[in-house]
Amino acid sequence: MSTQTPPRYPFAWTPPMQVPEALRNIHKTSAMEVTLPSGDVATLVTRYKDVRALFADKRLSRNIARPDCARISKDNDLFMDPNIDPDPPEHTRVRSLVTKAFTARRIEALRPYVQQVADQLLDEMEAAPQPVELNEALAFPLPIMVICKLLGVPAEDRDQFRAYVDGFLSVTKLPPEEVGQCRQNLWKYLGDLIDSKRENPGDDLVSELIRVRDDEDDSRLNEHELHFWTQGLLIAGYVTTASQIGTGTAVLLHHPEFVRAIREDFSLVPSTVEELLRTQIMGSSVGTMRYAIDDIPLSDGSVIKKGTSVLLSEEGANVDPEVFDCPMELDIRRTENHHMTFGAGLHYCVGAALARMELQVATESLLRRFPNIRLAAPAEELPRALGGFMEGFTEIPVEW
Amino acid sequence: MRVTANSETCAVSSLCVYRVPGVFDQDEDGLVLVLDESPAEGLHEEIRRAARGCPTKSIRVVEEPATANVPGEAG
Ligand code: SF4
């Protein structure tokens, strides 16, 4: 073993459109050490079969509020709430309360609403002077409005909580005091929201969770959990999808041949969305932090030792040549595309079906409305967000 | 082909329901239901894909030998 500092993680997106160079050689071993923005070292698991198996492995705890667990950021206790137990059986109990809202039938019932919001945003975009910045015009407002609707958050509040969430997800972007302030503001905002839903319940998810909290005799959600999971849904339901709509579309527009193919056959939209999810994961896998509570053998014979902080590389798994043919190539017609972007196992992203539906509506509506849409700046110059939890493009000027 | 699914391990990803809607469905809580345990042959490839793609490996497919009047599949 060398005594060199392990490479920095997240890997750098240079140039911004290309899969990070570091990912090309990542599958030689099952795991590698990486240095996080905090300076702490964690073990990154790199191969598809290990990543997939470990997402479902009970020897990896999601409870990372432990003194010897690596931290993502020095300035932010991301996902480290000592009052929440994200492992089974606690996790299973909470998850089963939430999944009801995300069945295929419920998601499909939301599709007309998502279409209506998309159409309205595209009307405004059409009327605006070109070039238009896609994040502000479509990518961010669409999922915000959808998650507001689902959770019963008043639409007027969305700019406010967007600012809080940005701060909440800062890794190095904001100083710790500002992160703390954003977190407090968000927590207070959610407290007020919960209070008002208690007085005037609706048919939204927050009202539903409150009902479970207040009515069930076994008191299935305590107040802190109610708060925490509402916050989780709000954050997860917005930033990730927003970042993927913007970044995925930018990548697509960088390939005019694909735009043409889709315009001729809109049934390619779902497989295009999957392929963009596979190849252009907007961030890294810092959010998959786990802690080994036992020794875990990997496929190359090496062993993750008990007490190791572990990250599961979704982006590495997604370009594993053992699983994907020509993994570095964008192929919008890929039929077998079981990527790891939403995780696997019992923690599989509860909002995945909703995100997929939003991505499909956004992509199809945009290309139908603006058949000649293109990037209005050189792809190499699009800035990527650094120092945040999501590393998508921050500015995506488009014209048509 | 016989198709079964374990709703106890299902994580409500909805992937199988979208892939082969007539064969897979979800109950009120979102847990997987198998509507057709012996689906038509034309669906077999998609069902195998759904099984491979299930993030919790909750879908089980047992291939049965082809009967006399149904041509078997190579491989
Ligand atoms: S694909 Fe698997 S996890 Fe997803 S709904 Fe079907 S059985 Fe459940």
Short mmCIF file of C-alpha atoms and ligand atoms in Angstrom, two decimals:
data_model
loop_
_atom_site.label_atom_id
_atom_site.label_comp_id
_atom_site.label_asym_id
_atom_site.label_seq_id
_atom_site.Cartn_x
_atom_site.Cartn_y
_atom_site.Cartn_z
CA MET A 1 0.00 0.00 0.00
CA SER A 2 1.24 3.46 -0.79
CA THR A 3 1.14 6.19 1.79
CA GLN A 4 -0.38 8.68 -0.62
CA THR A 5 -3.60 10.43 0.29
CA PRO A 6 -6.50 8.65 -1.40
CA PRO A 7 -7.99 10.56 -4.36
CA ARG A 8 -10.54 13.22 -3.67
CA TYR A 9 -14.17 12.30 -3.92
CA PRO A 10 -16.55 13.35 -5.54
CA PHE A 11 -14.49 12.85 -8.71
CA ALA A 12 -14.05 15.93 -10.87
CA TRP A 13 -16.31 16.52 -13.88
CA THR A 14 -13.69 17.80 -16.28
CA PRO A 15 -14.70 18.44 -18.98
CA PRO A 16 -18.19 19.00 -17.63
CA MET A 17 -20.00 16.81 -20.18
CA GLN A 18 -17.84 13.74 -19.78
CA VAL A 19 -18.07 11.00 -17.24
CA PRO A 20 -15.20 11.64 -14.80
CA GLU A 21 -11.96 10.06 -15.96
CA ALA A 22 -11.54 8.36 -12.59
CA LEU A 23 -14.54 6.15 -13.33
CA ARG A 24 -12.86 4.49 -16.30
CA ASN A 25 -10.40 2.54 -14.18
CA ILE A 26 -12.52 2.13 -11.14
CA HIS A 27 -13.48 -1.53 -11.66
CA LYS A 28 -10.00 -3.01 -11.34
CA THR A 29 -10.67 -3.63 -7.68
CA SER A 30 -13.89 -4.02 -5.73
CA ALA A 31 -13.19 -1.04 -3.52
CA MET A 32 -10.88 1.93 -3.16
CA GLU A 33 -10.20 4.52 -0.51
CA VAL A 34 -11.28 8.08 -1.19
CA THR A 35 -10.89 11.40 0.61
CA LEU A 36 -14.12 13.26 1.26
CA PRO A 37 -14.54 17.06 1.32
CA SER A 38 -14.29 16.84 5.12
CA GLY A 39 -10.81 15.31 4.81
CA ASP A 40 -12.07 12.00 6.23
CA VAL A 41 -11.34 8.81 4.35
CA ALA A 42 -14.04 6.32 3.32
CA THR A 43 -14.09 3.13 1.27
CA LEU A 44 -15.84 3.44 -2.08
CA VAL A 45 -17.32 0.17 -3.38
CA THR A 46 -17.04 0.24 -7.15
CA ARG A 47 -18.42 -2.81 -8.96
CA TYR A 48 -22.04 -3.33 -9.91
CA LYS A 49 -22.43 -6.71 -8.24
CA ASP A 50 -20.91 -5.54 -4.96
CA VAL A 51 -22.81 -2.26 -4.95
CA ARG A 52 -26.08 -4.00 -5.65
CA ALA A 53 -25.51 -6.66 -3.00
CA LEU A 54 -24.33 -4.17 -0.40
CA PHE A 55 -27.36 -1.92 -0.83
CA ALA A 56 -29.31 -4.86 0.59
CA ASP A 57 -26.71 -5.97 3.15
CA LYS A 58 -27.70 -5.69 6.80
CA ARG A 59 -24.05 -5.60 7.82
CA LEU A 60 -23.97 -2.06 6.51
CA SER A 61 -25.79 0.32 8.79
CA ARG A 62 -27.31 3.52 7.50
CA ASN A 63 -26.99 4.99 10.92
CA ILE A 64 -23.97 7.25 10.42
CA ALA A 65 -24.40 9.40 13.52
CA ARG A 66 -21.48 7.53 15.10
CA PRO A 67 -18.35 9.19 16.43
CA ASP A 68 -15.98 7.13 14.27
CA CYS A 69 -17.97 7.33 11.03
CA ALA A 70 -16.47 9.44 8.25
CA ARG A 71 -18.19 12.75 7.65
CA ILE A 72 -19.07 14.12 4.25
CA SER A 73 -18.60 17.74 5.20
CA LYS A 74 -16.86 19.56 8.03
CA ASP A 75 -19.48 22.28 7.96
CA ASN A 76 -22.66 20.26 7.78
CA ASP A 77 -23.97 17.21 9.68
CA LEU A 78 -25.69 15.90 6.57
CA PHE A 79 -27.90 12.91 7.36
CA MET A 80 -26.52 12.57 10.87
CA ASP A 81 -29.52 12.83 13.13
CA PRO A 82 -28.87 10.90 16.35
CA ASN A 83 -32.63 10.79 17.06
CA ILE A 84 -33.47 8.95 13.87
CA ASP A 85 -32.76 5.29 13.28
CA PRO A 86 -32.66 4.69 9.54
CA ASP A 87 -32.10 0.92 9.91
CA PRO A 88 -34.81 -1.74 10.16
CA PRO A 89 -37.09 -2.23 12.03
CA GLU A 90 -37.52 1.53 12.60
CA HIS A 91 -36.93 2.35 8.97
CA THR A 92 -39.37 -0.33 7.77
CA ARG A 93 -42.09 1.07 10.00
CA VAL A 94 -41.72 4.60 8.62
CA ARG A 95 -41.19 3.52 5.05
CA SER A 96 -44.37 1.51 4.89
CA LEU A 97 -46.31 4.63 5.91
CA VAL A 98 -44.89 6.59 3.03
CA THR A 99 -44.76 4.10 0.16
CA LYS A 100 -48.56 4.10 -0.17
CA ALA A 101 -48.33 7.55 -1.70
CA PHE A 102 -45.93 6.36 -4.39
CA THR A 103 -47.65 3.39 -6.01
CA ALA A 104 -47.77 3.33 -9.80
CA ARG A 105 -51.48 4.13 -9.69
CA ARG A 106 -51.02 7.21 -7.51
CA ILE A 107 -48.12 8.42 -9.62
CA GLU A 108 -50.14 8.00 -12.81
CA ALA A 109 -52.99 9.94 -11.23
CA LEU A 110 -50.56 12.83 -10.79
CA ARG A 111 -49.38 12.74 -14.41
CA PRO A 112 -52.05 15.13 -15.78
CA TYR A 113 -51.16 17.65 -13.09
CA VAL A 114 -47.46 17.38 -13.95
CA GLN A 115 -48.32 17.83 -17.62
CA GLN A 116 -50.39 20.89 -16.84
CA VAL A 117 -47.56 22.46 -14.82
CA ALA A 118 -45.05 21.65 -17.56
CA ASP A 119 -47.30 23.21 -20.23
CA GLN A 120 -47.73 26.34 -18.20
CA LEU A 121 -43.98 26.67 -17.60
CA LEU A 122 -43.29 26.12 -21.30
CA ASP A 123 -45.86 28.82 -22.20
CA GLU A 124 -43.91 31.24 -20.05
CA MET A 125 -40.66 30.06 -21.54
CA GLU A 126 -41.95 30.60 -25.06
CA ALA A 127 -42.92 34.17 -24.24
CA ALA A 128 -39.54 35.02 -22.68
CA PRO A 129 -36.62 36.54 -24.60
CA GLN A 130 -34.07 33.96 -25.79
CA PRO A 131 -31.82 32.45 -24.66
CA VAL A 132 -33.69 31.09 -21.69
CA GLU A 133 -32.04 29.53 -18.67
CA LEU A 134 -33.52 26.04 -18.43
CA ASN A 135 -33.02 25.45 -14.70
CA GLU A 136 -35.08 28.49 -13.78
CA ALA A 137 -37.61 28.08 -16.57
CA LEU A 138 -38.44 24.39 -16.13
CA ALA A 139 -36.07 22.11 -14.25
CA PHE A 140 -36.51 23.60 -10.77
CA PRO A 141 -40.08 24.89 -10.76
CA LEU A 142 -41.62 21.67 -12.09
CA PRO A 143 -40.56 19.27 -9.31
CA ILE A 144 -41.03 21.96 -6.66
CA MET A 145 -44.63 22.42 -7.69
CA VAL A 146 -45.21 18.67 -7.81
CA ILE A 147 -43.74 17.98 -4.39
CA CYS A 148 -45.66 20.96 -2.97
CA LYS A 149 -48.84 19.44 -4.31
CA LEU A 150 -48.02 15.99 -2.98
CA LEU A 151 -47.03 17.21 0.47
CA GLY A 152 -49.63 19.96 0.67
CA VAL A 153 -47.13 22.83 0.83
CA PRO A 154 -48.64 26.15 -0.27
CA ALA A 155 -47.22 27.08 -3.67
CA GLU A 156 -46.41 30.64 -2.49
CA ASP A 157 -43.84 29.25 -0.08
CA ARG A 158 -41.71 27.52 -2.64
CA ASP A 159 -39.03 30.16 -3.18
CA GLN A 160 -38.53 30.40 0.52
CA PHE A 161 -38.00 26.74 1.15
CA ARG A 162 -35.90 26.41 -1.97
CA ALA A 163 -33.37 28.75 -0.35
CA TYR A 164 -33.45 26.77 2.90
CA VAL A 165 -32.93 23.50 1.08
CA ASP A 166 -29.95 24.86 -0.87
CA GLY A 167 -28.32 25.70 2.42
CA PHE A 168 -29.28 22.39 3.94
CA LEU A 169 -27.49 20.52 1.18
CA SER A 170 -24.32 22.57 1.18
CA VAL A 171 -21.15 20.52 1.52
CA THR A 172 -18.54 23.26 1.23
CA LYS A 173 -20.53 26.01 -0.48
CA LEU A 174 -21.66 27.84 2.66
CA PRO A 175 -19.98 28.47 6.01
CA PRO A 176 -21.30 26.39 8.93
CA GLU A 177 -23.22 29.32 10.50
CA GLU A 178 -25.24 29.80 7.32
CA VAL A 179 -25.86 26.09 6.97
CA GLY A 180 -27.07 26.05 10.57
CA GLN A 181 -29.36 29.01 9.94
CA CYS A 182 -30.88 27.36 6.87
CA ARG A 183 -31.45 24.14 8.77
CA GLN A 184 -33.14 25.98 11.61
CA ASN A 185 -35.31 27.95 9.24
CA LEU A 186 -36.33 24.82 7.38
CA TRP A 187 -37.10 22.97 10.60
CA LYS A 188 -39.21 25.89 11.84
CA TYR A 189 -40.96 26.20 8.49
CA LEU A 190 -41.91 22.52 8.62
CA GLY A 191 -43.10 22.90 12.21
CA ASP A 192 -45.45 25.67 11.13
CA LEU A 193 -46.60 23.61 8.15
CA ILE A 194 -47.33 20.61 10.38
CA ASP A 195 -49.24 22.83 12.85
CA SER A 196 -51.37 24.30 10.10
CA LYS A 197 -52.09 20.86 8.62
CA ARG A 198 -53.10 19.67 12.05
CA GLU A 199 -55.73 22.39 12.14
CA ASN A 200 -56.77 22.04 8.51
CA PRO A 201 -55.92 18.60 7.24
CA GLY A 202 -56.07 17.96 3.49
CA ASP A 203 -55.62 14.90 1.32
CA ASP A 204 -51.87 15.41 1.10
CA LEU A 205 -49.03 13.28 2.42
CA VAL A 206 -48.15 15.51 5.38
CA SER A 207 -51.76 15.41 6.60
CA GLU A 208 -51.69 11.65 6.17
CA LEU A 209 -48.49 11.31 8.20
CA ILE A 210 -49.95 13.55 10.91
CA ARG A 211 -53.01 11.35 11.04
CA VAL A 212 -50.81 8.33 11.58
CA ARG A 213 -48.86 10.22 14.20
CA ASP A 214 -51.88 11.43 16.14
CA ASP A 215 -54.53 8.78 15.77
CA GLU A 216 -52.81 5.45 15.99
CA ASP A 217 -52.71 4.11 19.51
CA ASP A 218 -49.26 2.62 19.05
CA SER A 219 -48.09 6.12 18.12
CA ARG A 220 -46.30 5.01 15.03
CA LEU A 221 -44.47 8.23 14.25
CA ASN A 222 -43.13 10.45 16.98
CA GLU A 223 -43.08 14.21 16.52
CA HIS A 224 -39.40 14.33 15.64
CA GLU A 225 -39.80 11.56 13.06
CA LEU A 226 -42.78 13.28 11.53
CA HIS A 227 -40.71 16.41 11.14
CA PHE A 228 -37.62 14.60 9.92
CA TRP A 229 -39.31 12.49 7.26
CA THR A 230 -41.40 15.37 5.97
CA GLN A 231 -38.16 17.26 5.54
CA GLY A 232 -36.59 14.27 3.80
CA LEU A 233 -39.44 13.95 1.34
CA LEU A 234 -39.44 17.64 0.59
CA ILE A 235 -35.72 17.72 -0.08
CA ALA A 236 -35.43 14.43 -1.89
CA GLY A 237 -38.49 15.16 -3.97
CA TYR A 238 -37.20 18.34 -5.37
CA VAL A 239 -33.46 18.89 -5.72
CA THR A 240 -32.59 15.54 -7.19
CA THR A 241 -35.29 15.62 -9.85
CA ALA A 242 -34.64 19.28 -10.65
CA SER A 243 -30.96 18.64 -11.08
CA GLN A 244 -31.60 15.64 -13.27
CA ILE A 245 -34.12 17.42 -15.52
CA GLY A 246 -31.68 20.26 -16.17
CA THR A 247 -28.48 18.26 -16.40
CA GLY A 248 -30.02 15.37 -18.31
CA THR A 249 -31.57 17.74 -20.85
CA ALA A 250 -28.28 19.57 -21.30
CA VAL A 251 -26.56 16.27 -22.08
CA LEU A 252 -29.32 15.30 -24.47
CA LEU A 253 -29.11 18.62 -26.32
CA HIS A 254 -25.40 18.06 -26.63
CA HIS A 255 -26.34 15.09 -28.88
CA PRO A 256 -28.58 16.52 -31.62
CA GLU A 257 -28.81 13.10 -33.29
CA PHE A 258 -30.70 11.81 -30.25
CA VAL A 259 -32.96 14.84 -30.17
CA ARG A 260 -33.83 14.14 -33.81
CA ALA A 261 -34.47 10.46 -33.13
CA ILE A 262 -36.82 11.26 -30.25
CA ARG A 263 -38.71 13.85 -32.29
CA GLU A 264 -39.40 11.15 -34.84
CA ASP A 265 -40.40 8.59 -32.24
CA PHE A 266 -41.51 9.82 -28.84
CA SER A 267 -41.75 6.26 -27.55
CA LEU A 268 -37.98 6.60 -27.02
CA VAL A 269 -38.52 9.00 -24.14
CA PRO A 270 -38.62 6.46 -21.28
CA SER A 271 -35.43 4.66 -22.36
CA THR A 272 -33.76 8.03 -22.92
CA VAL A 273 -34.66 9.10 -19.40
CA GLU A 274 -33.20 5.87 -18.01
CA GLU A 275 -30.00 6.27 -19.98
CA LEU A 276 -29.55 9.84 -18.79
CA LEU A 277 -30.16 8.64 -15.25
CA ARG A 278 -27.53 5.95 -15.73
CA THR A 279 -24.78 8.07 -17.23
CA GLN A 280 -25.33 11.53 -15.88
CA ILE A 281 -25.89 11.03 -12.23
CA MET A 282 -25.83 14.66 -11.19
CA GLY A 283 -23.81 14.23 -8.14
CA SER A 284 -21.73 11.55 -6.65
CA SER A 285 -22.58 8.88 -4.17
CA VAL A 286 -21.73 10.83 -1.01
CA GLY A 287 -25.31 10.31 0.12
CA THR A 288 -24.86 6.54 0.29
CA MET A 289 -22.67 6.72 3.38
CA ARG A 290 -22.88 3.54 5.43
CA TYR A 291 -21.03 2.07 8.39
CA ALA A 292 -19.87 -1.55 8.47
CA ILE A 293 -21.07 -3.25 11.64
CA ASP A 294 -19.31 -6.48 10.67
CA ASP A 295 -16.61 -7.68 8.27
CA ILE A 296 -17.93 -7.91 4.69
CA PRO A 297 -16.15 -9.86 1.92
CA LEU A 298 -16.23 -8.38 -1.60
CA SER A 299 -16.19 -10.05 -5.01
CA ASP A 300 -12.43 -9.68 -5.52
CA GLY A 301 -11.70 -11.46 -2.25
CA SER A 302 -10.90 -8.32 -0.25
CA VAL A 303 -12.76 -7.60 2.96
CA ILE A 304 -14.37 -4.45 4.31
CA LYS A 305 -13.46 -4.43 7.96
CA LYS A 306 -15.98 -3.82 10.68
CA GLY A 307 -15.92 -0.13 11.61
CA THR A 308 -15.20 1.09 8.05
CA SER A 309 -17.15 4.00 6.56
CA VAL A 310 -18.45 2.86 3.20
CA LEU A 311 -19.81 4.64 0.14
CA LEU A 312 -21.60 2.65 -2.56
CA SER A 313 -20.60 4.04 -5.94
CA GLU A 314 -23.79 4.26 -7.96
CA GLU A 315 -21.89 6.03 -10.72
CA GLY A 316 -19.24 3.30 -10.74
CA ALA A 317 -21.84 0.53 -10.85
CA ASN A 318 -23.59 2.34 -13.69
CA VAL A 319 -20.53 2.13 -15.94
CA ASP A 320 -19.41 -1.37 -15.00
CA PRO A 321 -18.47 -3.11 -18.28
CA GLU A 322 -19.47 -6.46 -16.79
CA VAL A 323 -23.09 -5.30 -16.78
CA PHE A 324 -23.42 -2.63 -19.47
CA ASP A 325 -22.20 -2.96 -23.07
CA CYS A 326 -20.10 0.06 -24.04
CA PRO A 327 -20.85 1.62 -20.67
CA MET A 328 -19.32 5.01 -21.50
CA GLU A 329 -21.57 5.40 -24.51
CA LEU A 330 -24.91 7.12 -24.33
CA ASP A 331 -27.42 4.79 -25.94
CA ILE A 332 -30.98 6.04 -25.72
CA ARG A 333 -32.26 2.69 -26.99
CA ARG A 334 -30.75 0.54 -24.24
CA THR A 335 -33.42 -1.99 -23.23
CA GLU A 336 -31.72 -3.63 -20.28
CA ASN A 337 -30.80 -0.72 -18.06
CA HIS A 338 -30.98 -1.66 -14.41
CA HIS A 339 -28.86 1.23 -13.22
CA MET A 340 -28.15 1.93 -9.56
CA THR A 341 -29.07 5.62 -9.55
CA PHE A 342 -32.03 5.01 -7.23
CA GLY A 343 -30.18 2.45 -5.13
CA ALA A 344 -31.38 -1.09 -4.55
CA GLY A 345 -32.77 -3.22 -1.79
CA LEU A 346 -35.05 -2.04 0.96
CA HIS A 347 -33.79 1.54 0.78
CA TYR A 348 -34.60 1.84 -2.94
CA CYS A 349 -35.63 5.45 -3.57
CA VAL A 350 -39.27 5.74 -2.63
CA GLY A 351 -39.77 8.57 -5.10
CA ALA A 352 -38.19 6.83 -8.10
CA ALA A 353 -41.45 6.28 -9.99
CA LEU A 354 -42.47 9.89 -9.40
CA ALA A 355 -39.08 11.16 -10.56
CA ARG A 356 -39.24 9.00 -13.69
CA MET A 357 -42.68 10.29 -14.55
CA GLU A 358 -41.61 13.92 -14.09
CA LEU A 359 -38.51 13.37 -16.19
CA GLN A 360 -40.54 11.78 -18.96
CA VAL A 361 -43.12 14.57 -19.00
CA ALA A 362 -40.45 17.28 -18.92
CA THR A 363 -38.37 15.73 -21.71
CA GLU A 364 -41.25 14.97 -24.03
CA SER A 365 -43.04 18.29 -23.50
CA LEU A 366 -39.89 20.28 -24.08
CA LEU A 367 -39.02 18.52 -27.34
CA ARG A 368 -42.59 18.69 -28.62
CA ARG A 369 -42.87 22.39 -27.91
CA PHE A 370 -39.42 23.33 -29.16
CA PRO A 371 -38.37 20.83 -31.84
CA ASN A 372 -35.25 22.86 -32.63
CA ILE A 373 -34.15 23.50 -29.09
CA ARG A 374 -30.37 23.62 -28.59
CA LEU A 375 -27.76 24.76 -26.13
CA ALA A 376 -27.01 28.46 -26.47
CA ALA A 377 -23.50 28.12 -25.04
CA PRO A 378 -20.64 25.73 -25.74
CA ALA A 379 -21.14 22.54 -23.74
CA GLU A 380 -17.59 22.76 -22.34
CA GLU A 381 -18.47 26.05 -20.74
CA LEU A 382 -21.54 25.01 -18.81
CA PRO A 383 -20.72 25.45 -15.14
CA ARG A 384 -21.27 22.55 -12.76
CA ALA A 385 -22.34 23.15 -9.18
CA LEU A 386 -19.50 22.30 -6.87
CA GLY A 387 -19.56 22.18 -3.12
CA GLY A 388 -23.17 21.16 -2.91
CA PHE A 389 -24.82 17.83 -2.57
CA MET A 390 -25.89 17.83 -6.21
CA GLU A 391 -23.34 18.62 -8.84
CA GLY A 392 -25.54 19.29 -11.86
CA PHE A 393 -25.16 22.24 -14.22
CA THR A 394 -25.99 25.57 -12.64
CA GLU A 395 -26.69 27.42 -15.89
CA ILE A 396 -28.16 25.91 -19.02
CA PRO A 397 -28.93 28.59 -21.61
CA VAL A 398 -31.11 27.28 -24.45
CA GLU A 399 -32.58 28.72 -27.65
CA TRP A 400 -34.81 27.38 -30.44
CA MET B 1 -43.25 -20.14 -17.02
CA ARG B 2 -44.46 -19.65 -13.45
CA VAL B 3 -44.17 -16.20 -11.88
CA THR B 4 -44.33 -15.49 -8.17
CA ALA B 5 -43.33 -12.47 -6.10
CA ASN B 6 -42.49 -11.88 -2.48
CA SER B 7 -44.42 -8.87 -1.24
CA GLU B 8 -42.57 -8.97 2.07
CA THR B 9 -39.32 -7.89 0.46
CA CYS B 10 -40.87 -5.62 -2.20
CA ALA B 11 -39.68 -2.01 -1.95
CA VAL B 12 -42.50 -0.48 -4.03
CA SER B 13 -40.29 0.62 -6.88
CA SER B 14 -43.16 0.02 -9.37
CA LEU B 15 -40.64 -1.09 -11.98
CA CYS B 16 -42.33 -4.44 -12.62
CA VAL B 17 -45.77 -2.82 -12.83
CA TYR B 18 -44.59 -0.42 -15.51
CA ARG B 19 -42.70 -3.08 -17.39
CA VAL B 20 -45.41 -5.76 -17.59
CA PRO B 21 -48.68 -4.20 -16.39
CA GLY B 22 -50.94 -7.19 -17.03
CA VAL B 23 -48.75 -9.51 -15.01
CA PHE B 24 -47.71 -7.33 -12.08
CA ASP B 25 -49.78 -4.95 -10.01
CA GLN B 26 -49.62 -3.34 -6.57
CA ASP B 27 -51.92 -3.53 -3.58
CA GLU B 28 -53.12 -0.47 -1.63
CA ASP B 29 -49.77 -0.24 0.15
CA GLY B 30 -47.87 -0.55 -3.09
CA LEU B 31 -46.67 -4.11 -2.52
CA VAL B 32 -46.31 -6.31 -5.54
CA LEU B 33 -49.15 -8.58 -6.70
CA VAL B 34 -48.87 -11.15 -9.47
CA LEU B 35 -52.03 -11.03 -11.60
CA ASP B 36 -51.06 -13.77 -14.01
CA GLU B 37 -48.89 -16.58 -12.73
CA SER B 38 -48.62 -18.35 -16.08
CA PRO B 39 -48.26 -15.52 -18.57
CA ALA B 40 -48.33 -15.90 -22.35
CA GLU B 41 -45.08 -16.69 -24.02
CA GLY B 42 -44.84 -13.34 -25.78
CA LEU B 43 -44.35 -11.73 -22.37
CA HIS B 44 -41.63 -14.02 -21.12
CA GLU B 45 -38.64 -11.91 -22.12
CA GLU B 46 -40.09 -8.79 -20.52
CA ILE B 47 -40.89 -10.75 -17.37
CA ARG B 48 -37.33 -12.03 -17.16
CA ARG B 49 -36.15 -8.45 -17.52
CA ALA B 50 -38.51 -7.36 -14.77
CA ALA B 51 -37.16 -10.09 -12.51
CA ARG B 52 -33.55 -9.10 -13.22
CA GLY B 53 -34.40 -5.45 -12.69
CA CYS B 54 -36.29 -5.81 -9.43
CA PRO B 55 -34.18 -3.85 -6.95
CA THR B 56 -35.03 -6.25 -4.14
CA LYS B 57 -34.95 -9.51 -6.12
CA SER B 58 -38.54 -10.12 -5.07
CA ILE B 59 -39.68 -11.67 -8.35
CA ARG B 60 -39.18 -15.35 -8.99
CA VAL B 61 -39.47 -16.91 -12.39
CA VAL B 62 -39.48 -20.66 -12.84
CA GLU B 63 -39.07 -21.74 -16.43
CA GLU B 64 -41.19 -24.77 -17.25
CA PRO B 65 -40.40 -27.23 -20.01
CA ALA B 66 -42.44 -26.45 -23.10
CA THR B 67 -45.53 -28.58 -23.67
CA ALA B 68 -45.95 -30.59 -26.84
CA ASN B 69 -47.89 -27.99 -28.85
CA VAL B 70 -45.99 -24.91 -27.65
CA PRO B 71 -42.61 -24.55 -29.34
CA GLY B 72 -39.84 -24.35 -26.76
CA GLU B 73 -37.37 -21.52 -26.62
CA ALA B 74 -33.77 -22.01 -27.52
CA GLY B 75 -31.30 -21.54 -24.68
S1 SF4 C 1 -39.85 -4.45 -9.15
FE1 SF4 C 1 -39.57 -5.57 -7.21
S2 SF4 C 1 -39.47 -3.99 -5.63
FE2 SF4 C 1 -40.34 -3.04 -7.46
S3 SF4 C 1 -42.57 -3.18 -7.18
FE3 SF4 C 1 -41.91 -4.96 -8.38
S4 SF4 C 1 -41.52 -6.55 -6.85
FE4 SF4 C 1 -41.60 -4.63 -5.74
#
